[in-house]
Amino acid sequence: MCGIVGYIGSERAVPILVEGLKKLEYRGYDSAGVAVLEEDQLHLRKSAGNLAVLDKIIQKEKIPGCMGLGHTRWATHGAPTDKNAHPHLDCAGEIAVVHNGIIENFQEIKAELEKEGHSFATETDTEVVAHLIEKYYEGELVEAVHRATQDLAGSYALAVIHRKTPDRIVAFRQDSPLILGIGADCHFLASDIPALLPYTREVVILEEGEMAELKKQSFRVWDPGGQEREKEIEQVQWDVQMAEKKGYPHYMLKEIYEQPAVLRQLLQEPLSGDQVEIPGVKKILEQMEDIERIFIVACGTAYHSGLIGKFLLERAWGIPVEVDVASEFRYREPLIGDKTLLIVVSQSGETADTLGALRYARARQAPTLGIINVRGSTIAREADNVLFIEAGPEIAVASTKAFFNMVAAFNLLALKIGGQKGNIISPEKLEEKLRELPALAEKTLQGVEEGTRQAASYFQKWNHAFFVGRGLDYCLALEGALKLKEISYIHAEAHAAGELKHGTLALIEEGIPVIAIITREDLLEKMVSNIQEIRARGGYVIGIAPVDFGPRLGEELDRLLLIPATEGALAPLLATIPLQLLSYHAARLRGCPIDQPRNLAKSVTVE
Ligand code: M6R
């Protein structure tokens, strides 16, 4: 993963680089570093720990120089130490390189370079790039980077500066994102758009295998064959405020509270006319009758949204839908062809496994649909159809508003397809209920804030928790457990409520917290029986249910968090909110670094 920034212009580079890195810290926070050129002086500062540690070091000095690179790391090769922090240098200390991705053949290259006399200072894969460029440099940095990249295998976004050419930054992209920012008399580069937003909304997105040279007043781009290429300058719709905390203590809380607004944004265009119109899926609708089977493929939270998508689409479309974890999908060699629709779901649009699944399907002529948040991301560019979830920048590592809008996007799709196929009894009613949902989400946020705080305080003394549900609620249970593990480090397991008695019930002991999600009326009695089984063994059951179930559940639970009543298929969206807040408050009470949980990064661009 890792985040890269670069700047060349007339301002002092260090504050700009640090500001950019702050916006990319979600990509990794094991170490951070900057390399700045001032005439022919290369200033390098790097340190293990998050950006705040580096910031403290560089605050003490006013490093000069109006061009440089910055990096925030999610360690892959080599421990998260000062030494292994990027940028990395060549033998002469003249070339500085930052890298996001993995150089798969670095061992062979390193052995070869060592034989040629290069000496290595770190355990990273990245350092070979600096030495390769040193080997090939004959006065032209672009040429040297081009030759070096010919030797590399793997995924890598690179940015390079050389003490002898202090008027340019050279960048290269292969399977890891890299975006150029166009300023007035200056240029930027970054792994993701939020890092550019304080300076510019004009961007150029590099494609696979493209190389760029940034100077103060100009930029050039070459295609993989080495031909110079004109690039379109795109206008970003997000503004700088969207990527700020806006007074919230954490991005995660801000993003939870943004859910009603982002849902309104998602629904606005599709529900603005007489017919439901979803921009980006027209081709799929034309091919609808030819499609015999659907695969939904994604990772983590996006995968959980896919599980819900399966329920919705199978019913609406009337064809079988399978859901796969992306890291497993292509290795089981699924039977896929031109009558199979592959739906990939991803907030970042950069997740390596999900991208791998997309490419696997495209290579077999399968039509593809991306349900994606980030415009311009690799998956958004490569999928045949894209339904953008309009969640705006999501900075916290724990995904909240993106999940919310992924599930809402599946509902929209189901409404459109089910309406067209006649598989939904009353599409008008469902549409009406969807329209009401943003207001109900607001009501849910107000209604459960205090209850989730109190319930979370119960978790304080526990290191284990269980989540149970049936049907769509089981999918939500999986998401609730992931969220709790990820940010509070409480071990959490999710089970289909009816499965507990087949083994896991043995773990239920006096007082252990169990969160039961109960939004399905038809399964209410069965859930009550499962809850009784848990409580009879001492489990402390916190229920999440629509307000109209309250009278039937009151006595059955130790604590009840009520959400507004809505259409059955939409209730899981509202039930997501207390689950998110429960995790948030549990993590807060435990003093965890909520936006940057240990060992994780937001955008997982390695397999
Ligand atoms: O960007 P993506 O949606 O493809 O990311 C997939 C997962 O890495 C992501 O959902 C992850 O599980 C989140 N950290 C969960 O909160």
Tab-separated table of C-alpha atoms in Angstrom, residues 8-10 167 182-187 214-219:
chain	number	residue	atom	x	y	z
A	8	ILE	CA	7.827	20.895	-7.609
A	9	GLY	CA	7.216	24.651	-7.634
A	10	SER	CA	8.240	27.890	-5.915
A	167	ASP	CA	14.375	20.692	-11.903
A	182	ILE	CA	-1.702	20.540	-12.093
A	183	GLY	CA	-1.135	23.809	-10.227
A	184	ALA	CA	-0.311	27.369	-11.252
A	185	ASP	CA	3.434	27.303	-11.824
A	186	CYS	CA	3.813	24.081	-9.892
A	187	HIS	CA	3.030	20.372	-10.153
A	214	LEU	CA	7.085	16.887	-13.734
A	215	LYS	CA	8.776	20.267	-13.912
A	216	LYS	CA	7.707	23.523	-12.302
A	217	GLN	CA	5.902	24.766	-15.400
A	218	SER	CA	5.284	21.674	-17.493
A	219	PHE	CA	4.678	17.960	-17.450
